[in-house]
PDB file of C-alpha atoms in Angstrom:
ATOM      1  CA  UNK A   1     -48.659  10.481  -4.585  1.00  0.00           C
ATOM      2  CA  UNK A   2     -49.320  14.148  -5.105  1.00  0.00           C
ATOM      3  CA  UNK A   3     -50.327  15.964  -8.456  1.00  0.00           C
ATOM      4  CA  UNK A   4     -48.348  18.695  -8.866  1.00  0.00           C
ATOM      5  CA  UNK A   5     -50.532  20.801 -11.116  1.00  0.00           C
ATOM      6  CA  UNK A   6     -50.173  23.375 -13.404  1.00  0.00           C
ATOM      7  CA  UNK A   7     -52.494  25.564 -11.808  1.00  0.00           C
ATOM      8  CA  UNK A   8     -49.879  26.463  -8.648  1.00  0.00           C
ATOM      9  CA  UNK A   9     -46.796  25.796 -10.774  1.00  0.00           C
ATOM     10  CA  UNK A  10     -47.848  27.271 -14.221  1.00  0.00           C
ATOM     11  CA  UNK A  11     -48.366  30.633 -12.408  1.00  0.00           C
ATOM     12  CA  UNK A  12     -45.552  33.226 -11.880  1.00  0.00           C
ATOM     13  CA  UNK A  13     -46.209  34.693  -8.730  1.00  0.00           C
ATOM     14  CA  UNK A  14     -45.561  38.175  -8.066  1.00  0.00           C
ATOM     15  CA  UNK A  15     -46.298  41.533  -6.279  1.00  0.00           C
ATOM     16  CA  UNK A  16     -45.586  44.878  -7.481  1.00  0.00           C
ATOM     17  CA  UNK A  17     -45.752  48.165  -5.228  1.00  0.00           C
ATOM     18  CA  UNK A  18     -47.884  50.492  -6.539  1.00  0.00           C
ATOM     19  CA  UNK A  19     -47.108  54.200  -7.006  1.00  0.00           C
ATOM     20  CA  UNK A  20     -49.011  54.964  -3.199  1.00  0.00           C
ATOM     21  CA  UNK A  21     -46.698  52.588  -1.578  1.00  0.00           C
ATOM     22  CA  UNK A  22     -49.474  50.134  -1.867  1.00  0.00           C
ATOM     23  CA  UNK A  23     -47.965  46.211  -2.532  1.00  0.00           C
ATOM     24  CA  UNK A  24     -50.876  44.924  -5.185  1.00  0.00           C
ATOM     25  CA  UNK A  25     -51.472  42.061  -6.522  1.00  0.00           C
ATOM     26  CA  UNK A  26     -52.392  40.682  -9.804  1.00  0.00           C
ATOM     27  CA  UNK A  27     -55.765  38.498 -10.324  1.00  0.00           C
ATOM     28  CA  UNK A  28     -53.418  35.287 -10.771  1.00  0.00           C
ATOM     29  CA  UNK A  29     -51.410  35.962  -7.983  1.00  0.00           C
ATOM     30  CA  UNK A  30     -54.784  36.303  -5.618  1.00  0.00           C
ATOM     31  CA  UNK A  31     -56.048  33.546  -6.966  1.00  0.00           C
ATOM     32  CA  UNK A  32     -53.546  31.037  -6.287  1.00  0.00           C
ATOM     33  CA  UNK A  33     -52.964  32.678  -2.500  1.00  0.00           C
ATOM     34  CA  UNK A  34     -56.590  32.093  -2.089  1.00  0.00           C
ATOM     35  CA  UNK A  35     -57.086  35.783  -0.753  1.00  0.00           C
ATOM     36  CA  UNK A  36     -60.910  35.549  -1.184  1.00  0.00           C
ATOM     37  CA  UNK A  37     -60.707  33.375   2.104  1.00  0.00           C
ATOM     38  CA  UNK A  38     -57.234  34.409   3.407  1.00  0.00           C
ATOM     39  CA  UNK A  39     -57.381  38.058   4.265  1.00  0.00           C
ATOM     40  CA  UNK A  40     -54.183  38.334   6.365  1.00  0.00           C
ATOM     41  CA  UNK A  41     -50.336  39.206   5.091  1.00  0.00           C
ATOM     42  CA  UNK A  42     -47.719  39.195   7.448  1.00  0.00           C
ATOM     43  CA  UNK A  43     -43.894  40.028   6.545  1.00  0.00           C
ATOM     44  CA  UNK A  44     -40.633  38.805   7.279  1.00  0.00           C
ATOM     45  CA  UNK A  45     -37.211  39.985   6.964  1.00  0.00           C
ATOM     46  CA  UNK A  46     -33.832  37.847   6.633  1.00  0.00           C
ATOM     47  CA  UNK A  47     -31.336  38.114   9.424  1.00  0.00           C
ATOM     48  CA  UNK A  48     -28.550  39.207   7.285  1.00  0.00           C
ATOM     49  CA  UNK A  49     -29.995  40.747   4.006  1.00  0.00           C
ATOM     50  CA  UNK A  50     -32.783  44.260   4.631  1.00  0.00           C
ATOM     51  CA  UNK A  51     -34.026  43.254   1.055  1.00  0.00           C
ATOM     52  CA  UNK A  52     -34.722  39.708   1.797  1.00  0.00           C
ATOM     53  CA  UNK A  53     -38.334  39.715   2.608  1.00  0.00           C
ATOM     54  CA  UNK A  54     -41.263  37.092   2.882  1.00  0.00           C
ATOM     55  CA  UNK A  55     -44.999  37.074   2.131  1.00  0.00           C
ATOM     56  CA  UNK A  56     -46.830  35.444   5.139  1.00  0.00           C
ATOM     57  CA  UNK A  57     -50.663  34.606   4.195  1.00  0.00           C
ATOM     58  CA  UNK A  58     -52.537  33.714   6.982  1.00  0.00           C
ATOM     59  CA  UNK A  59     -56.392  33.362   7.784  1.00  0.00           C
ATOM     60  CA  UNK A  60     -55.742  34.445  11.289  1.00  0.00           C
ATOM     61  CA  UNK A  61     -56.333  38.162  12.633  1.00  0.00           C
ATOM     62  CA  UNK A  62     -52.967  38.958  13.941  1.00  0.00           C
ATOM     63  CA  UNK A  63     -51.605  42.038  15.425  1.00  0.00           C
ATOM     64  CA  UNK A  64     -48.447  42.062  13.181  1.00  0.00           C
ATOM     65  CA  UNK A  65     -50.658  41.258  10.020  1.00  0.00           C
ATOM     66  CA  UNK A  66     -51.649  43.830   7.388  1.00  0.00           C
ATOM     67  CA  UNK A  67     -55.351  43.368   6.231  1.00  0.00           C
ATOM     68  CA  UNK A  68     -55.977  42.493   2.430  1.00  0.00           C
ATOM     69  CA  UNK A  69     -58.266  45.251   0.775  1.00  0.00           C
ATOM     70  CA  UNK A  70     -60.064  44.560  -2.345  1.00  0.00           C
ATOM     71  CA  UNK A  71     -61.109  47.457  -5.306  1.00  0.00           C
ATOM     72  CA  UNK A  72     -62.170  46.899  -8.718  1.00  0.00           C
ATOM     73  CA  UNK A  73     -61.089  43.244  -8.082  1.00  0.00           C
ATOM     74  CA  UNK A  74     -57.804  43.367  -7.376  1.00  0.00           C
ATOM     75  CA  UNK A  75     -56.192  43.168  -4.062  1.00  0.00           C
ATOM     76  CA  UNK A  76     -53.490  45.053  -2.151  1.00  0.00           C
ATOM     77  CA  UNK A  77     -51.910  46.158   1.293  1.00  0.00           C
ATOM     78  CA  UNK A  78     -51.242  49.669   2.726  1.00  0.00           C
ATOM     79  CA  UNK A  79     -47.416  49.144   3.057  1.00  0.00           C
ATOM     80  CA  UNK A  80     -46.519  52.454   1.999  1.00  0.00           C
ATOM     81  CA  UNK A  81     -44.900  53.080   5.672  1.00  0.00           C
ATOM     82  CA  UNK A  82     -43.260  49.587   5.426  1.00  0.00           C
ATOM     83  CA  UNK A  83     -41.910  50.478   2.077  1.00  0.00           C
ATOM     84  CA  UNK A  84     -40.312  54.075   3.441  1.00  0.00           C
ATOM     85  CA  UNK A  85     -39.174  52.419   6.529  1.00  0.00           C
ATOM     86  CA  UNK A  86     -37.130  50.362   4.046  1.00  0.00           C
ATOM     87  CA  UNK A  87     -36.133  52.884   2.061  1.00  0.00           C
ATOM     88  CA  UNK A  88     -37.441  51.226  -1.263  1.00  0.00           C
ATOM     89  CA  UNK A  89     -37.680  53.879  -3.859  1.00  0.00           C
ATOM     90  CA  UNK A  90     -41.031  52.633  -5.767  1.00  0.00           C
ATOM     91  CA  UNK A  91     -41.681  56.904  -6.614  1.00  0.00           C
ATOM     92  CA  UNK A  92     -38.889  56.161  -9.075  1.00  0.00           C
ATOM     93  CA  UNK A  93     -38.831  52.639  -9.837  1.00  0.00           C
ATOM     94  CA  UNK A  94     -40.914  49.977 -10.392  1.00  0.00           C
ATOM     95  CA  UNK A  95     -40.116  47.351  -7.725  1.00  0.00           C
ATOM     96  CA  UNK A  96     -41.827  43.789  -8.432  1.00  0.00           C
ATOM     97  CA  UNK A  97     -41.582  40.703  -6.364  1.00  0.00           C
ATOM     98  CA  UNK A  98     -41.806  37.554  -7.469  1.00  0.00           C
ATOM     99  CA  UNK A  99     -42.821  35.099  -5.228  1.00  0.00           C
ATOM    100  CA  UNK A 100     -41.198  31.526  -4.532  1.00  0.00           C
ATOM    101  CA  UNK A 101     -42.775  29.178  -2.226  1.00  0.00           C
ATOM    102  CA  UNK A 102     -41.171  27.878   1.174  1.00  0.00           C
ATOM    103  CA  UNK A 103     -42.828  24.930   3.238  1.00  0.00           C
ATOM    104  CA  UNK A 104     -40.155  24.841   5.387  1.00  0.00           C
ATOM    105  CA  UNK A 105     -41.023  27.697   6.741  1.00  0.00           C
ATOM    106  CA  UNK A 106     -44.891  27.756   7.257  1.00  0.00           C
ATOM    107  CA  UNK A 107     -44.723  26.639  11.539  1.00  0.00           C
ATOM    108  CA  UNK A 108     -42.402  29.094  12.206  1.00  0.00           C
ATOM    109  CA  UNK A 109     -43.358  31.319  10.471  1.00  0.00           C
ATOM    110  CA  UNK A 110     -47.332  30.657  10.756  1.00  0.00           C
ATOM    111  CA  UNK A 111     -48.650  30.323   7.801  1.00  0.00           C
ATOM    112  CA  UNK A 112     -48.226  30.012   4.049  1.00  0.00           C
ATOM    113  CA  UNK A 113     -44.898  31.542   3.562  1.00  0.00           C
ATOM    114  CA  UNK A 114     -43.151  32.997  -0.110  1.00  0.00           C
ATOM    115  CA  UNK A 115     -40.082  34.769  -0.319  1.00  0.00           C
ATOM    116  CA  UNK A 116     -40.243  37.860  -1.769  1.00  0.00           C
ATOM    117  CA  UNK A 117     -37.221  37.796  -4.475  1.00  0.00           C
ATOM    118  CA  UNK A 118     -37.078  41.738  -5.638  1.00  0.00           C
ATOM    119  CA  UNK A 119     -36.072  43.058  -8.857  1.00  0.00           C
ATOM    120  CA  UNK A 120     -36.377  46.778  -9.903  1.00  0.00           C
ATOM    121  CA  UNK A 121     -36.940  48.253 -13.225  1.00  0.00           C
ATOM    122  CA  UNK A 122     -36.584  52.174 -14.316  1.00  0.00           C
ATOM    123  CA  UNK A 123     -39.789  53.516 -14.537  1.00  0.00           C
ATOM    124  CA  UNK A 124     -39.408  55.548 -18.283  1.00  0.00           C
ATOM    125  CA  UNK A 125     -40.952  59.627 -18.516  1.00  0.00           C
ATOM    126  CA  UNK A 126     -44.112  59.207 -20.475  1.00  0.00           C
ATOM    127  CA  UNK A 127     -43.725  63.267 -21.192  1.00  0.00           C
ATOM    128  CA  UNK A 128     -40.041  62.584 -23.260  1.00  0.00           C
ATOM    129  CA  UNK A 129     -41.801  59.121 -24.819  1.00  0.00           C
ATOM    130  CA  UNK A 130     -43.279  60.260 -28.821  1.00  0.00           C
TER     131      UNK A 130
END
């Protein structure tokens, strides 16, 4: 039998893509990925949808992988030519991910895989906000 424990299940798992173009990650999300030891994101796209991504972590040093970076504790990936290529408009939205788990992926894909389910939210003018 297998404990399935709150720890992986009792975290919502997400991404959100920062201002730069920059996919970071909350401190939960890192956690439960295990980035302090798994430095290596690779992405995925659907065969019939452009906005169905997945997350690929991976230990390995792979050509096709983006490297994790770390400031101030939080992690994050230079995707900001991934995002253009795209054509996600995170300048004017904020565009989160939230991250589902799918074994049946990991060998073909080659590692821990998550789809990337998006949602979008209008980012507000602070200057009209009083």
């Amino acid at each position: 039998m297998k404990i399935l424990s709150v720890k992986t299940y009792g975290v919502k798992l997400k991404a959100t893509i920062q201002a730069t173009g920059k996919l970071g990650f909350p401190k939960t999300t890192s956690d439960v990925l295990g980035f302090e030891t798994r430095k290596y994101i690779k992405f995925a796209q659907g065969d019939n949808d452009d906005k169905e991504l997945y997350l690929i972590v991976s230990e390995s040093e792979n050509e096709d992988a983006f490297k994790l970076s770390i400031s101030s504790g939080y992690y994050s990936l230079n995707t900001k030519g991934l995002f253009d290529a795209l054509d996600l408009d995170y300048k004017n939205k904020t565009i989160i991910f939230d991250l589902q788990r799918i074994v049946s992926l990991d060998n073909e894909l080659e590692g821990e895989v998550y789809k990337m389910v998006y949602r979008e939210i209008p980012k507000t003018d602070k200057s009209m906000e009083s």
